[in-house]
Amino acid sequence: MSDSTVDTDKRTWLIASSCAGAVGGAAVAVPFISAFSPSERAKAAGAAVEVDISSIKPGEKLTVEWRGKPVWVIRRTPEQLEALKKVEGQLADPDSKRKPEELTPEYARNQARSIKPEFFVGVGICSHLGCSPSDKFQMGPQPSLPDDWQGGFLCPCHGSTFDMAGRVYKNKPAPDNLEIPPHMYLTETRLLIGEDKKA
Ligand code: FES
């Protein structure tokens, strides 16, 4: 076998395999896309999610999925809102100044980090390594938390703590507050997560 024969064979193989690849790709893509309903396709692409918040009682949390992330909607009690003031001095970024574009939309750059103080809307993913923090709404002494605990969240992975507005406590592994997703109220009881008035 001469060298030129090898080259010719190799070129033929390369052409054949690249064509096979293109055909294979198209053949695979069709069933993959058609396996989704239009609403699932839209959801997969990151469409906004509408949520009825009328049944959430004070002190309760509803979790919805948006872009594959858990988004918490919490109806805070007056006591929980009051606690936000008490913990300010212990927080790493109480005024949501860090990465504001990424973490806190303009309308949530306030103490409660929300449009309406009563309702907190936040992404339940820790800013350290991405675990989902656990609810620790009960105030007072309890395992893994300080005796003067004012309610919030504890990340089980490395112990970061957050207040009821998703603001991270100082000197914890998590560097930042929890993310507030873009959102807006369509009516008093319907919330749209994933879009806001600027969108
Ligand atoms: S992932 Fe939350 S503290 Fe490490």
CSV table of C-alpha atoms and ligand atoms in Angstrom, one decimal:
chain,number,residue,atom,x,y,z
A,1,MET,CA,0.0,0.0,0.0
A,2,SER,CA,1.5,3.3,-1.0
A,3,ASP,CA,1.3,6.5,1.0
A,4,SER,CA,-1.0,8.1,-1.5
A,5,THR,CA,-3.5,5.2,-1.1
A,6,VAL,CA,-3.6,5.7,2.6
A,7,ASP,CA,-4.2,9.5,2.2
A,8,THR,CA,-7.1,8.9,-0.2
A,9,ASP,CA,-8.7,6.3,2.1
A,10,LYS,CA,-8.3,8.6,5.1
A,11,ARG,CA,-9.9,11.5,3.2
A,12,THR,CA,-12.8,9.3,2.1
A,13,TRP,CA,-13.3,8.2,5.7
A,14,LEU,CA,-13.3,11.7,7.0
A,15,ILE,CA,-15.8,12.9,4.4
A,16,ALA,CA,-18.1,9.9,5.1
A,17,SER,CA,-18.0,10.3,8.9
A,18,SER,CA,-18.7,14.0,8.8
A,19,CYS,CA,-21.7,13.5,6.6
A,20,ALA,CA,-22.9,10.7,8.9
A,21,GLY,CA,-22.5,13.1,11.8
A,22,ALA,CA,-24.6,15.8,10.3
A,23,VAL,CA,-27.4,13.3,9.3
A,24,GLY,CA,-27.2,11.7,12.7
A,25,GLY,CA,-27.5,15.1,14.4
A,26,ALA,CA,-30.6,16.1,12.5
A,27,ALA,CA,-32.2,12.7,13.1
A,28,VAL,CA,-31.7,12.9,16.8
A,29,ALA,CA,-32.8,16.5,17.1
A,30,VAL,CA,-36.3,16.0,15.7
A,31,PRO,CA,-37.6,13.4,18.2
A,32,PHE,CA,-35.9,15.3,21.1
A,33,ILE,CA,-37.8,18.6,20.3
A,34,SER,CA,-41.1,16.9,19.5
A,35,ALA,CA,-41.0,15.1,22.9
A,36,PHE,CA,-41.8,18.4,24.6
A,37,SER,CA,-45.2,20.1,24.5
A,38,PRO,CA,-45.1,23.8,23.5
A,39,SER,CA,-45.5,24.8,27.2
A,40,GLU,CA,-42.7,22.6,28.2
A,41,ARG,CA,-40.5,23.9,25.5
A,42,ALA,CA,-41.2,27.5,26.6
A,43,LYS,CA,-40.5,26.5,30.2
A,44,ALA,CA,-37.2,24.9,29.3
A,45,ALA,CA,-36.2,28.1,27.5
A,46,GLY,CA,-36.7,30.1,30.7
A,47,ALA,CA,-40.2,31.5,30.3
A,48,ALA,CA,-41.7,33.4,33.1
A,49,VAL,CA,-43.8,31.5,35.6
A,50,GLU,CA,-47.1,32.7,36.9
A,51,VAL,CA,-47.9,32.0,40.5
A,52,ASP,CA,-51.2,32.3,42.5
A,53,ILE,CA,-50.1,33.5,45.9
A,54,SER,CA,-53.6,33.8,47.4
A,55,SER,CA,-53.4,30.6,49.5
A,56,ILE,CA,-50.1,31.4,51.2
A,57,LYS,CA,-50.7,32.1,54.8
A,58,PRO,CA,-48.5,34.3,57.0
A,59,GLY,CA,-45.3,32.5,57.8
A,60,GLU,CA,-45.7,30.0,55.0
A,61,LYS,CA,-43.5,29.3,52.0
A,62,LEU,CA,-44.3,28.2,48.4
A,63,THR,CA,-41.6,26.9,46.1
A,64,VAL,CA,-41.9,27.2,42.4
A,65,GLU,CA,-39.5,26.2,39.7
A,66,TRP,CA,-38.1,28.8,37.3
A,67,ARG,CA,-35.2,28.1,34.9
A,68,GLY,CA,-34.6,24.9,36.8
A,69,LYS,CA,-34.1,26.8,40.1
A,70,PRO,CA,-36.2,26.7,43.2
A,71,VAL,CA,-37.8,30.1,43.8
A,72,TRP,CA,-39.3,30.7,47.2
A,73,VAL,CA,-42.3,32.9,47.8
A,74,ILE,CA,-42.7,33.6,51.5
A,75,ARG,CA,-45.4,35.5,53.2
A,76,ARG,CA,-43.7,37.1,56.1
A,77,THR,CA,-45.4,37.9,59.4
A,78,PRO,CA,-45.1,41.3,61.0
A,79,GLU,CA,-42.8,39.8,63.6
A,80,GLN,CA,-40.5,38.4,60.8
A,81,LEU,CA,-40.4,41.8,59.1
A,82,GLU,CA,-39.6,43.4,62.5
A,83,ALA,CA,-36.7,41.0,62.9
A,84,LEU,CA,-35.1,42.3,59.6
A,85,LYS,CA,-34.2,45.5,61.5
A,86,LYS,CA,-32.7,43.8,64.5
A,87,VAL,CA,-30.2,41.7,62.5
A,88,GLU,CA,-28.8,44.5,60.2
A,89,GLY,CA,-25.5,44.8,62.1
A,90,GLN,CA,-24.7,41.1,61.8
A,91,LEU,CA,-25.1,40.9,58.0
A,92,ALA,CA,-22.4,41.0,55.3
A,93,ASP,CA,-24.4,43.1,52.8
A,94,PRO,CA,-27.5,44.5,54.5
A,95,ASP,CA,-28.2,47.1,51.8
A,96,SER,CA,-27.8,44.6,48.9
A,97,LYS,CA,-24.9,46.7,47.4
A,98,ARG,CA,-22.9,43.7,46.1
A,99,LYS,CA,-23.5,42.6,42.5
A,100,PRO,CA,-26.8,44.5,42.4
A,101,GLU,CA,-27.4,43.8,38.8
A,102,GLU,CA,-27.0,40.1,39.3
A,103,LEU,CA,-28.6,39.6,42.7
A,104,THR,CA,-31.0,42.4,43.5
A,105,PRO,CA,-33.3,44.2,41.0
A,106,GLU,CA,-33.7,47.9,41.7
A,107,TYR,CA,-37.2,47.5,43.1
A,108,ALA,CA,-35.9,45.0,45.8
A,109,ARG,CA,-33.0,47.1,47.0
A,110,ASN,CA,-34.6,47.8,50.3
A,111,GLN,CA,-34.5,46.2,53.8
A,112,ALA,CA,-37.1,43.6,53.0
A,113,ARG,CA,-35.6,43.0,49.5
A,114,SER,CA,-39.0,42.9,48.0
A,115,ILE,CA,-41.7,44.8,46.1
A,116,LYS,CA,-44.2,44.3,48.9
A,117,PRO,CA,-42.6,43.9,52.3
A,118,GLU,CA,-45.0,41.0,53.2
A,119,PHE,CA,-43.9,38.8,50.3
A,120,PHE,CA,-40.3,37.6,49.8
A,121,VAL,CA,-39.4,36.2,46.4
A,122,GLY,CA,-36.0,34.7,46.2
A,123,VAL,CA,-33.9,32.0,44.6
A,124,GLY,CA,-33.3,29.2,47.1
A,125,ILE,CA,-29.7,28.5,46.2
A,126,CYS,CA,-26.8,29.3,48.5
A,127,SER,CA,-24.2,31.7,47.0
A,128,HIS,CA,-21.4,29.5,48.3
A,129,LEU,CA,-21.5,26.2,46.4
A,130,GLY,CA,-25.1,26.0,45.4
A,131,CYS,CA,-26.9,24.0,48.1
A,132,SER,CA,-30.4,24.8,49.0
A,133,PRO,CA,-30.7,26.4,52.4
A,134,SER,CA,-33.2,25.0,54.9
A,135,ASP,CA,-36.0,26.9,56.5
A,136,LYS,CA,-35.3,28.0,60.0
A,137,PHE,CA,-38.2,30.3,60.6
A,138,GLN,CA,-38.6,29.6,64.3
A,139,MET,CA,-36.9,32.3,66.4
A,140,GLY,CA,-34.7,31.5,69.5
A,141,PRO,CA,-32.1,28.9,70.5
A,142,GLN,CA,-31.9,25.7,68.5
A,143,PRO,CA,-29.1,23.4,67.2
A,144,SER,CA,-26.5,25.0,64.8
A,145,LEU,CA,-27.9,28.5,65.3
A,146,PRO,CA,-27.1,31.3,67.8
A,147,ASP,CA,-29.4,31.8,70.8
A,148,ASP,CA,-30.7,35.1,69.6
A,149,TRP,CA,-31.7,33.7,66.2
A,150,GLN,CA,-34.3,35.8,64.5
A,151,GLY,CA,-35.5,33.4,61.9
A,152,GLY,CA,-34.2,32.8,58.4
A,153,PHE,CA,-32.3,30.0,56.6
A,154,LEU,CA,-29.4,27.7,57.4
A,155,CYS,CA,-27.4,26.2,54.6
A,156,PRO,CA,-26.7,22.6,55.6
A,157,CYS,CA,-23.6,22.2,53.5
A,158,HIS,CA,-21.2,24.6,55.3
A,159,GLY,CA,-23.3,26.5,57.8
A,160,SER,CA,-24.0,29.8,56.1
A,161,THR,CA,-27.0,31.6,57.5
A,162,PHE,CA,-29.4,34.1,55.9
A,163,ASP,CA,-32.1,36.3,57.4
A,164,MET,CA,-35.8,36.3,56.3
A,165,ALA,CA,-34.8,38.5,53.3
A,166,GLY,CA,-32.1,36.2,52.1
A,167,ARG,CA,-29.3,38.4,53.4
A,168,VAL,CA,-26.2,36.5,54.3
A,169,TYR,CA,-24.7,36.8,57.8
A,170,LYS,CA,-21.1,38.0,58.2
A,171,ASN,CA,-18.1,35.7,58.3
A,172,LYS,CA,-19.9,32.8,56.6
A,173,PRO,CA,-18.7,30.7,53.6
A,174,ALA,CA,-21.4,32.2,51.4
A,175,PRO,CA,-20.2,35.5,50.0
A,176,ASP,CA,-23.5,37.0,48.9
A,177,ASN,CA,-27.1,37.4,49.6
A,178,LEU,CA,-29.6,35.0,47.9
A,179,GLU,CA,-30.6,36.1,44.4
A,180,ILE,CA,-33.9,37.9,43.9
A,181,PRO,CA,-35.3,37.0,40.5
A,182,PRO,CA,-36.9,39.5,38.2
A,183,HIS,CA,-40.6,39.5,39.1
A,184,MET,CA,-43.8,41.6,39.1
A,185,TYR,CA,-47.4,41.5,40.3
A,186,LEU,CA,-50.0,41.0,37.7
A,187,THR,CA,-52.8,41.4,40.2
A,188,GLU,CA,-52.9,41.5,44.0
A,189,THR,CA,-52.7,37.7,44.1
A,190,ARG,CA,-50.9,36.7,40.9
A,191,LEU,CA,-47.1,37.0,40.6
A,192,LEU,CA,-45.0,36.7,37.5
A,193,ILE,CA,-41.5,35.3,38.2
A,194,GLY,CA,-38.9,35.7,35.5
A,195,GLU,CA,-40.1,39.0,34.1
A,196,ASP,CA,-40.5,42.5,35.4
A,197,LYS,CA,-41.7,45.8,34.0
A,198,LYS,CA,-38.4,46.6,32.4
A,199,ALA,CA,-38.5,43.3,30.3
B,1,FES,S1,-23.2,25.7,49.9
B,1,FES,FE1,-24.1,26.9,51.4
B,1,FES,S2,-22.6,27.1,52.9
B,1,FES,FE2,-21.6,26.0,51.4
